[in-house]
Amino acid sequence: MRIGVLGTGAVGQALATRLVALGHDVMMGTRDAANPKAAAWATAAGGPGPASAGTFADAVHHGEVVINATAGTASLAALQAAGGAEALSGKVLVDVANPLDFARGAPPTLAVANTDSLGEQIQRAFPGARVVKTLNTVNANVMVHPEKVPGGHTVFVAGDDPAARQTVIELLRELGWLNGDILDLGGIQAARGMEMYLPLWLSMTAAQETPMFNIRVARA
Amino acid sequence: MRIGVLGTGAVGQALATRLVALGHDVMMGTRDAANPKAAAWATAAGGPGPASAGTFADAVHHGEVVINATAGTASLAALQAAGGAEALSGKVLVDVANPLDFARGAPPTLAVANTDSLGEQIQRAFPGARVVKTLNTVNANVMVHPEKVPGGHTVFVAGDDPAARQTVIELLRELGWLNGDILDLGGIQAARGMEMYLPLWLSMTAAQETPMFNIRVARA
């Protein structure tokens, strides 16, 4: 599958590298075409799938699926720079970003919370995009290698387009997430809870002194 | 142990009944001394421990440990009515409330979020109280009978006073929570994440069509 990954941070690198290793054709998109991190990634990625680098707009044009792995507080601007509503129309847009605000230092607060979410903001700004929020509740290493945390543990999916959610669920399975561990929360409004979970995730990371964990839903 | 439970809702009833059954001396406190729900509870509770009813102030006076099970948006007023800072000074004050705001209908938003929490507000308003946030992340039935959800699952504890946290951890063990499933998050600021988890809990409740679940922390 042709996939565009927006962002060169730890999350973008982890997802792009793993998707190439799984055989996908991945372009990493950046603000500037000459971004050295993206070029270095494309050279190093290897794997059965091809790896390339381009602008945000190039990556959106390239991808049947586009992954937003930019910093949450810069995501709307990055998606606008990528061509905005027209370029994103019809694309499955996987939003893995968290709108973390470090203006007051650590721990960060959320720049969007309670009555809204970044996932919903993106869906409103680009109504033709088929936005699916997922993977924002785990560390980059857990995202792409869930088997590193033993036993079953849960990943959430939310988005208004059921077919887009299904496409994303199939990608999650390829990454190693087990069927029974993928919890479909329905429409994109559930992105609110997925993002507002971050302060608890940060407290758990501090208490356990590691980000290599996840939560598992246990049912009666 | 003498325990005051503030509130006659599902959470207050569940906790008060279970604590009497475990042999504690429990007074249920309400705004009005003549509250029929509290009187009916005191008559029905039974168990090895005694059960009584009184005002918020009576229940605070009664308890070595006081449990805030009032509606989150009314908790500060209830604690003020209970005698405020002076009456609460030195008490272990277990805050299980969530500041849910139903003004815009369901699902509720949080009346306090992101840069503050109800737990922190209570600690600031009553600085001599030894506030410990816990149990707000599960349904009332799961609070008092964690074994109803099979397998291990996690309960969080946060509060500035380590000895008060330890007292609460021992009460959690009596309720049936297992040692390895009690995650101490440290200071009361972690109440922020524990309360902001509620929107995700509500989305999971809707998706699973039951509140009888909890999350388990799985570590690498």
Short mmCIF file of C-alpha atoms in Angstrom, two decimals:
data_model
loop_
_atom_site.label_atom_id
_atom_site.label_comp_id
_atom_site.label_asym_id
_atom_site.label_seq_id
_atom_site.Cartn_x
_atom_site.Cartn_y
_atom_site.Cartn_z
CA MET A 1 0.00 0.00 0.00
CA ARG A 2 1.21 3.55 -0.69
CA ILE A 3 1.49 5.36 2.62
CA GLY A 4 2.49 8.96 3.40
CA VAL A 5 3.93 9.64 6.84
CA LEU A 6 3.95 13.29 7.94
CA GLY A 7 6.62 14.03 10.55
CA THR A 8 10.21 12.97 11.23
CA GLY A 9 10.02 12.58 15.02
CA ALA A 10 10.28 9.32 16.96
CA VAL A 11 6.70 8.35 16.08
CA GLY A 12 7.01 9.14 12.37
CA GLN A 13 10.34 7.31 12.12
CA ALA A 14 9.06 4.24 13.99
CA LEU A 15 5.89 3.94 11.91
CA ALA A 16 7.55 4.67 8.56
CA THR A 17 10.38 2.19 9.18
CA ARG A 18 8.07 -0.58 10.30
CA LEU A 19 5.68 -0.04 7.37
CA VAL A 20 8.58 -0.31 4.87
CA ALA A 21 9.71 -3.49 6.63
CA LEU A 22 6.18 -4.83 6.16
CA GLY A 23 6.46 -4.24 2.40
CA HIS A 24 4.61 -0.94 2.02
CA ASP A 25 5.68 1.93 -0.24
CA VAL A 26 6.28 4.76 2.23
CA MET A 27 7.09 8.42 1.65
CA MET A 28 8.08 10.51 4.65
CA GLY A 29 6.81 14.07 4.27
CA THR A 30 8.35 17.19 5.81
CA ARG A 31 7.85 20.94 5.68
CA ASP A 32 10.95 21.47 3.52
CA ALA A 33 11.80 19.20 0.60
CA ALA A 34 15.48 19.25 1.61
CA ASN A 35 14.90 17.96 5.17
CA PRO A 36 18.05 15.94 6.04
CA LYS A 37 16.27 13.71 8.61
CA ALA A 38 13.77 12.50 6.02
CA ALA A 39 16.47 11.94 3.39
CA ALA A 40 18.60 10.01 5.90
CA TRP A 41 15.58 7.92 6.84
CA ALA A 42 14.81 7.10 3.18
CA THR A 43 18.43 5.95 2.66
CA ALA A 44 18.53 3.87 5.86
CA ALA A 45 15.04 2.35 5.88
CA GLY A 46 15.75 -0.74 3.72
CA GLY A 47 13.24 -3.57 3.69
CA PRO A 48 11.10 -5.13 0.99
CA GLY A 49 9.09 -1.90 0.57
CA PRO A 50 10.48 1.29 -1.01
CA ALA A 51 11.23 4.34 1.13
CA SER A 52 11.29 7.90 -0.13
CA ALA A 53 11.22 11.47 1.17
CA GLY A 54 9.34 14.58 0.02
CA THR A 55 7.31 17.54 1.18
CA PHE A 56 4.12 17.25 3.21
CA ALA A 57 2.24 17.75 -0.08
CA ASP A 58 4.28 15.06 -1.86
CA ALA A 59 3.58 12.57 0.94
CA VAL A 60 -0.15 13.27 0.93
CA HIS A 61 -0.23 12.92 -2.87
CA HIS A 62 1.73 9.64 -2.56
CA GLY A 63 -0.40 7.98 0.09
CA GLU A 64 -3.67 6.09 -0.17
CA VAL A 65 -3.30 6.25 3.58
CA VAL A 66 -1.71 9.31 5.23
CA ILE A 67 -0.42 9.21 8.81
CA ASN A 68 -0.29 12.43 10.82
CA ALA A 69 2.74 12.01 13.09
CA THR A 70 3.53 15.71 13.40
CA ALA A 71 3.55 17.49 16.77
CA GLY A 72 -0.10 17.83 17.80
CA THR A 73 0.06 21.59 18.23
CA ALA A 74 1.45 21.94 14.67
CA SER A 75 -0.75 19.33 12.96
CA LEU A 76 -3.45 21.61 11.52
CA ALA A 77 -0.79 23.86 9.96
CA ALA A 78 1.11 20.86 8.59
CA LEU A 79 -2.04 19.40 7.01
CA GLN A 80 -2.87 22.81 5.55
CA ALA A 81 0.67 23.01 4.13
CA ALA A 82 0.16 19.52 2.69
CA GLY A 83 -2.57 20.84 0.42
CA GLY A 84 -5.45 21.11 2.85
CA ALA A 85 -9.00 19.97 2.28
CA GLU A 86 -8.65 19.36 -1.45
CA ALA A 87 -5.48 17.25 -1.27
CA LEU A 88 -6.79 15.25 1.72
CA SER A 89 -10.25 14.60 0.27
CA GLY A 90 -10.95 10.86 0.16
CA LYS A 91 -7.70 9.92 1.92
CA VAL A 92 -7.68 7.74 5.00
CA LEU A 93 -5.99 10.12 7.45
CA VAL A 94 -4.60 8.29 10.47
CA ASP A 95 -4.12 10.74 13.32
CA VAL A 96 -1.66 9.47 15.92
CA ALA A 97 -0.75 12.91 17.32
CA ASN A 98 -1.38 14.30 20.80
CA PRO A 99 -1.90 18.05 21.25
CA LEU A 100 0.63 18.31 24.05
CA ASP A 101 1.44 21.81 25.26
CA PHE A 102 4.85 22.16 26.93
CA ALA A 103 4.56 25.94 27.37
CA ARG A 104 4.40 25.51 31.17
CA GLY A 105 7.11 22.81 31.17
CA ALA A 106 6.66 19.15 32.08
CA PRO A 107 4.31 17.45 32.51
CA PRO A 108 2.59 18.97 29.48
CA THR A 109 -1.07 19.96 29.43
CA LEU A 110 -3.38 19.42 26.45
CA ALA A 111 -3.83 22.28 23.99
CA VAL A 112 -7.27 20.86 23.17
CA ALA A 113 -9.40 19.06 25.75
CA ASN A 114 -12.74 18.23 27.29
CA THR A 115 -15.24 19.60 24.74
CA ASP A 116 -13.07 18.98 21.68
CA SER A 117 -10.04 17.04 20.47
CA LEU A 118 -7.33 17.32 17.84
CA GLY A 119 -8.92 14.42 15.96
CA GLU A 120 -12.23 16.29 15.74
CA GLN A 121 -10.50 19.56 14.81
CA ILE A 122 -8.75 17.81 11.91
CA GLN A 123 -12.01 16.21 10.75
CA ARG A 124 -13.80 19.60 10.86
CA ALA A 125 -10.96 21.42 9.07
CA PHE A 126 -10.72 18.80 6.30
CA PRO A 127 -14.24 17.39 5.96
CA GLY A 128 -13.41 15.20 2.95
CA ALA A 129 -10.62 13.39 4.80
CA ARG A 130 -11.54 10.08 6.40
CA VAL A 131 -9.94 10.73 9.80
CA VAL A 132 -9.20 7.81 12.13
CA LYS A 133 -7.62 8.40 15.52
CA THR A 134 -5.47 5.54 16.81
CA LEU A 135 -2.16 4.59 18.48
CA ASN A 136 -1.84 7.92 20.34
CA THR A 137 -2.19 6.11 23.69
CA VAL A 138 1.11 4.21 23.49
CA ASN A 139 4.81 4.88 23.08
CA ALA A 140 6.28 4.72 19.54
CA ASN A 141 8.00 1.38 20.24
CA VAL A 142 4.78 -0.17 21.52
CA MET A 143 2.87 1.16 18.48
CA VAL A 144 4.96 -0.81 16.02
CA HIS A 145 5.95 -3.78 18.20
CA PRO A 146 3.03 -4.45 20.55
CA GLU A 147 4.50 -7.89 21.28
CA LYS A 148 7.21 -6.15 23.34
CA VAL A 149 4.56 -5.72 26.07
CA PRO A 150 3.61 -9.28 27.00
CA GLY A 151 0.01 -10.45 27.23
CA GLY A 152 -2.87 -8.79 25.43
CA HIS A 153 -3.25 -5.03 25.66
CA THR A 154 -5.60 -2.61 24.02
CA VAL A 155 -5.38 -0.14 21.14
CA PHE A 156 -8.30 2.20 20.41
CA VAL A 157 -9.77 3.28 17.07
CA ALA A 158 -12.19 6.17 16.48
CA GLY A 159 -13.44 7.76 13.26
CA ASP A 160 -16.67 8.66 11.51
CA ASP A 161 -16.06 6.50 8.40
CA PRO A 162 -16.52 2.77 9.16
CA ALA A 163 -14.63 1.66 6.03
CA ALA A 164 -11.69 3.89 6.97
CA ARG A 165 -11.72 2.43 10.49
CA GLN A 166 -11.59 -1.04 8.90
CA THR A 167 -8.59 -0.09 6.74
CA VAL A 168 -6.81 1.15 9.85
CA ILE A 169 -7.74 -1.96 11.84
CA GLU A 170 -6.11 -4.08 9.10
CA LEU A 171 -2.94 -1.95 9.30
CA LEU A 172 -2.94 -2.37 13.11
CA ARG A 173 -3.11 -6.15 12.63
CA GLU A 174 -0.08 -5.96 10.31
CA LEU A 175 1.81 -4.06 13.02
CA GLY A 176 1.12 -6.99 15.37
CA TRP A 177 -2.00 -5.90 17.25
CA LEU A 178 -4.27 -8.86 17.97
CA ASN A 179 -7.90 -8.91 16.86
CA GLY A 180 -9.37 -9.00 20.35
CA ASP A 181 -7.12 -6.15 21.48
CA ILE A 182 -8.37 -3.60 18.93
CA LEU A 183 -11.26 -1.68 20.53
CA ASP A 184 -13.41 0.24 18.03
CA LEU A 185 -14.90 3.22 19.91
CA GLY A 186 -17.03 4.43 16.99
CA GLY A 187 -17.15 8.05 15.80
CA ILE A 188 -14.33 10.59 15.95
CA GLN A 189 -15.77 12.22 19.10
CA ALA A 190 -14.17 9.37 21.04
CA ALA A 191 -10.80 10.94 20.13
CA ARG A 192 -11.57 13.24 23.07
CA GLY A 193 -11.21 10.43 25.61
CA MET A 194 -8.21 8.95 23.77
CA GLU A 195 -6.35 12.27 23.98
CA MET A 196 -7.49 13.10 27.54
CA TYR A 197 -5.99 9.77 28.65
CA LEU A 198 -2.52 11.26 28.10
CA PRO A 199 -2.16 12.88 31.56
CA LEU A 200 -2.85 9.48 33.17
CA TRP A 201 -0.40 7.84 30.75
CA LEU A 202 2.23 10.43 31.74
CA SER A 203 1.59 9.81 35.47
CA MET A 204 1.89 6.05 34.93
CA THR A 205 5.11 6.54 32.95
CA ALA A 206 6.56 8.56 35.83
CA ALA A 207 5.41 6.11 38.53
CA GLN A 208 6.71 3.06 36.64
CA GLU A 209 9.81 4.85 35.30
CA THR A 210 9.21 3.45 31.81
CA PRO A 211 7.00 4.23 28.81
CA MET A 212 7.08 0.56 27.76
CA PHE A 213 3.64 -0.39 29.03
CA ASN A 214 0.05 -0.27 27.94
CA ILE A 215 -3.41 -0.85 29.39
CA ARG A 216 -5.54 -3.91 28.77
CA VAL A 217 -9.30 -3.78 29.04
CA ALA A 218 -10.50 -6.53 31.41
CA ARG A 219 -14.23 -7.33 31.24
CA ALA A 220 -16.56 -8.96 33.74
CA MET B 1 -12.25 1.65 61.84
CA ARG B 2 -14.67 4.60 62.10
CA ILE B 3 -15.50 5.75 58.59
CA GLY B 4 -17.70 8.62 57.40
CA VAL B 5 -19.21 8.30 53.94
CA LEU B 6 -20.53 11.53 52.40
CA GLY B 7 -23.22 10.92 49.79
CA THR B 8 -26.17 8.56 49.32
CA GLY B 9 -25.78 7.81 45.60
CA ALA B 10 -24.80 4.47 44.09
CA VAL B 11 -21.13 4.96 44.99
CA GLY B 12 -21.79 6.04 48.59
CA GLN B 13 -24.23 3.18 49.15
CA ALA B 14 -21.90 0.57 47.64
CA LEU B 15 -18.88 1.70 49.67
CA ALA B 16 -20.76 2.18 52.95
CA THR B 17 -22.49 -1.22 52.71
CA ARG B 18 -19.30 -3.07 51.87
CA LEU B 19 -17.33 -1.35 54.66
CA VAL B 20 -19.99 -2.33 57.22
CA ALA B 21 -19.86 -5.90 55.91
CA LEU B 22 -16.10 -5.82 56.45
CA GLY B 23 -16.67 -4.89 60.10
CA HIS B 24 -16.13 -1.12 60.04
CA ASP B 25 -18.22 1.41 61.96
CA VAL B 26 -19.75 3.51 59.18
CA MET B 27 -21.83 6.67 59.31
CA MET B 28 -23.46 7.88 56.10
CA GLY B 29 -23.57 11.67 56.01
CA THR B 30 -26.08 13.82 54.13
CA ARG B 31 -26.96 17.49 53.79
CA ASP B 32 -30.11 17.11 55.94
CA ALA B 33 -30.15 15.07 59.14
CA ALA B 34 -33.56 13.67 58.23
CA ASN B 35 -32.49 12.26 54.84
CA PRO B 36 -34.67 9.14 54.28
CA LYS B 37 -32.16 7.40 51.97
CA ALA B 38 -29.45 7.50 54.64
CA ALA B 39 -31.84 6.34 57.39
CA ALA B 40 -33.07 3.48 55.18
CA TRP B 41 -29.46 2.51 54.44
CA ALA B 42 -28.55 2.48 58.14
CA THR B 43 -31.50 0.18 58.87
CA ALA B 44 -30.76 -2.17 55.97
CA ALA B 45 -26.97 -2.33 56.05
CA GLY B 46 -26.55 -5.14 58.60
CA GLY B 47 -23.18 -6.87 58.92
CA PRO B 48 -20.68 -7.21 61.73
CA GLY B 49 -19.99 -3.47 61.74
CA PRO B 50 -22.49 -0.82 62.92
CA ALA B 51 -24.24 1.47 60.43
CA SER B 52 -25.63 4.91 61.25
CA ALA B 53 -26.81 8.08 59.52
CA GLY B 54 -26.21 11.75 60.23
CA THR B 55 -25.36 15.09 58.67
CA PHE B 56 -22.22 15.71 56.61
CA ALA B 57 -20.73 17.27 59.77
CA ASP B 58 -21.71 14.26 61.92
CA ALA B 59 -20.10 11.86 59.43
CA VAL B 60 -16.86 13.87 59.26
CA HIS B 61 -16.74 14.04 63.06
CA HIS B 62 -17.38 10.26 63.21
CA GLY B 63 -14.73 9.17 60.74
CA GLU B 64 -11.01 8.65 61.15
CA VAL B 65 -11.33 8.17 57.41
CA VAL B 66 -13.88 10.24 55.45
CA ILE B 67 -14.97 9.22 51.95
CA ASN B 68 -16.20 11.91 49.56
CA ALA B 69 -18.82 10.15 47.43
CA THR B 70 -20.88 13.25 46.68
CA ALA B 71 -21.47 14.46 43.11
CA GLY B 72 -18.19 15.97 41.95
CA THR B 73 -19.67 19.33 41.06
CA ALA B 74 -21.16 19.59 44.59
CA SER B 75 -18.22 18.18 46.56
CA LEU B 76 -16.57 21.44 47.64
CA ALA B 77 -19.89 22.77 48.98
CA ALA B 78 -20.61 19.47 50.76
CA LEU B 79 -17.19 19.46 52.42
CA GLN B 80 -17.67 23.09 53.43
CA ALA B 81 -21.07 22.18 54.90
CA ALA B 82 -19.37 19.30 56.73
CA GLY B 83 -17.35 21.80 58.77
CA GLY B 84 -14.71 22.79 56.25
CA ALA B 85 -11.00 23.10 56.89
CA GLU B 86 -11.18 22.85 60.67
CA ALA B 87 -13.37 19.73 60.82
CA LEU B 88 -11.38 18.00 58.07
CA SER B 89 -7.95 18.81 59.51
CA GLY B 90 -5.95 15.63 60.06
CA LYS B 91 -8.59 13.38 58.52
CA VAL B 92 -7.75 10.96 55.73
CA LEU B 93 -10.14 12.25 53.05
CA VAL B 94 -10.70 9.68 50.31
CA ASP B 95 -11.96 11.42 47.19
CA VAL B 96 -13.74 9.04 44.82
CA ALA B 97 -15.80 11.72 43.03
CA ASN B 98 -15.63 12.80 39.39
CA PRO B 99 -16.49 16.40 38.48
CA LEU B 100 -18.88 15.37 35.71
CA ASP B 101 -20.87 18.18 34.11
CA PHE B 102 -24.13 17.06 32.49
CA ALA B 103 -25.21 20.62 31.58
CA ARG B 104 -24.80 19.82 27.88
CA GLY B 105 -26.37 16.34 28.23
CA ALA B 106 -24.60 13.01 27.79
CA PRO B 107 -21.78 12.22 27.51
CA PRO B 108 -20.80 14.62 30.29
CA THR B 109 -17.76 16.87 30.14
CA LEU B 110 -15.49 17.57 33.09
CA ALA B 111 -16.16 20.68 35.19
CA VAL B 112 -12.44 20.70 36.08
CA ALA B 113 -9.76 19.49 33.71
CA ASN B 114 -6.30 19.74 32.19
CA THR B 115 -4.52 22.22 34.48
CA ASP B 116 -6.40 21.24 37.67
CA SER B 117 -8.56 18.49 39.18
CA LEU B 118 -11.25 18.12 41.82
CA GLY B 119 -8.76 16.23 43.99
CA GLU B 120 -6.35 19.17 43.90
CA GLN B 121 -9.17 21.69 44.48
CA ILE B 122 -10.23 19.79 47.60
CA GLN B 123 -6.64 19.64 48.87
CA ARG B 124 -6.20 23.40 48.31
CA ALA B 125 -9.54 24.29 49.93
CA PHE B 126 -8.88 22.12 53.01
CA PRO B 127 -5.10 22.14 53.42
CA GLY B 128 -5.14 20.18 56.70
CA ALA B 129 -7.06 17.28 55.16
CA ARG B 130 -4.98 14.34 53.97
CA VAL B 131 -6.62 13.95 50.54
CA VAL B 132 -6.20 10.70 48.62
CA LYS B 133 -7.81 10.24 45.20
CA THR B 134 -8.75 6.67 44.32
CA LEU B 135 -11.45 4.40 42.87
CA ASN B 136 -12.90 7.13 40.61
CA THR B 137 -11.85 5.17 37.51
CA VAL B 138 -14.24 2.23 38.02
CA ASN B 139 -17.95 1.57 38.44
CA ALA B 140 -19.34 1.33 42.01
CA ASN B 141 -19.72 -2.48 41.77
CA VAL B 142 -16.14 -2.90 40.61
CA MET B 143 -14.91 -0.60 43.42
CA VAL B 144 -16.20 -2.88 46.17
CA HIS B 145 -16.00 -6.25 44.39
CA PRO B 146 -12.98 -6.10 42.07
CA GLU B 147 -13.09 -9.89 41.80
CA LYS B 148 -16.19 -9.51 39.60
CA VAL B 149 -13.82 -8.50 36.78
CA PRO B 150 -11.62 -11.56 36.25
CA GLY B 151 -7.85 -11.37 36.10
CA GLY B 152 -5.80 -8.59 37.62
CA HIS B 153 -6.80 -5.00 36.92
CA THR B 154 -5.51 -1.70 38.19
CA VAL B 155 -6.67 0.86 40.74
CA PHE B 156 -4.82 4.17 41.11
CA VAL B 157 -3.92 6.10 44.25
CA ALA B 158 -2.72 9.73 44.44
CA GLY B 159 -2.20 12.04 47.41
CA ASP B 160 0.45 14.26 48.94
CA ASP B 161 0.59 12.42 52.32
CA PRO B 162 2.38 9.05 52.00
CA ALA B 163 0.94 7.73 55.31
CA ALA B 164 -2.58 8.61 54.17
CA ARG B 165 -1.95 6.83 50.85
CA GLN B 166 -0.84 3.78 52.85
CA THR B 167 -4.03 3.84 54.95
CA VAL B 168 -6.08 3.96 51.74
CA ILE B 169 -4.04 1.17 50.14
CA GLU B 170 -4.85 -1.04 53.16
CA LEU B 171 -8.56 -0.25 52.77
CA LEU B 172 -8.34 -1.10 49.06
CA ARG B 173 -6.83 -4.48 49.98
CA GLU B 174 -9.76 -5.10 52.33
CA LEU B 175 -12.15 -4.37 49.45
CA GLY B 176 -10.40 -7.11 47.46
CA TRP B 177 -7.84 -5.21 45.40
CA LEU B 178 -4.65 -7.21 44.99
CA ASN B 179 -1.27 -5.82 46.01
CA GLY B 180 0.23 -5.80 42.53
CA ASP B 181 -2.87 -4.11 41.10
CA ILE B 182 -2.69 -0.98 43.27
CA LEU B 183 -0.65 1.63 41.40
CA ASP B 184 0.60 4.49 43.58
CA LEU B 185 0.95 7.55 41.32
CA GLY B 186 2.44 9.79 44.03
CA GLY B 187 1.21 13.33 44.75
CA ILE B 188 -2.33 14.65 44.36
CA GLN B 189 -1.50 16.29 41.01
CA ALA B 190 -1.92 12.84 39.47
CA ALA B 191 -5.65 13.19 40.24
CA ARG B 192 -5.69 15.22 37.02
CA GLY B 193 -4.97 12.19 34.86
CA MET B 194 -7.26 9.96 36.93
CA GLU B 195 -10.20 12.33 36.36
CA MET B 196 -9.36 13.08 32.71
CA TYR B 197 -9.51 9.34 32.06
CA LEU B 198 -13.30 9.53 32.50
CA PRO B 199 -14.16 10.47 28.89
CA LEU B 200 -12.25 7.38 27.69
CA TRP B 201 -14.01 5.26 30.34
CA LEU B 202 -17.37 6.59 29.10
CA SER B 203 -16.46 5.79 25.46
CA MET B 204 -15.39 2.27 26.46
CA THR B 205 -18.60 1.80 28.45
CA ALA B 206 -20.62 2.80 25.37
CA ALA B 207 -18.60 0.62 22.97
CA GLN B 208 -18.76 -2.42 25.26
CA GLU B 209 -22.33 -1.75 26.43
CA THR B 210 -21.34 -2.40 30.07
CA PRO B 211 -19.61 -0.51 32.88
CA MET B 212 -18.39 -3.80 34.37
CA PHE B 213 -14.80 -3.59 33.15
CA ASN B 214 -11.52 -2.05 34.13
CA ILE B 215 -8.06 -1.53 32.69
CA ARG B 216 -4.98 -3.49 33.63
CA VAL B 217 -1.52 -2.05 33.26
CA ALA B 218 0.65 -4.45 31.22
CA ARG B 219 4.39 -3.84 31.43
CA ALA B 220 7.22 -4.80 29.07
#
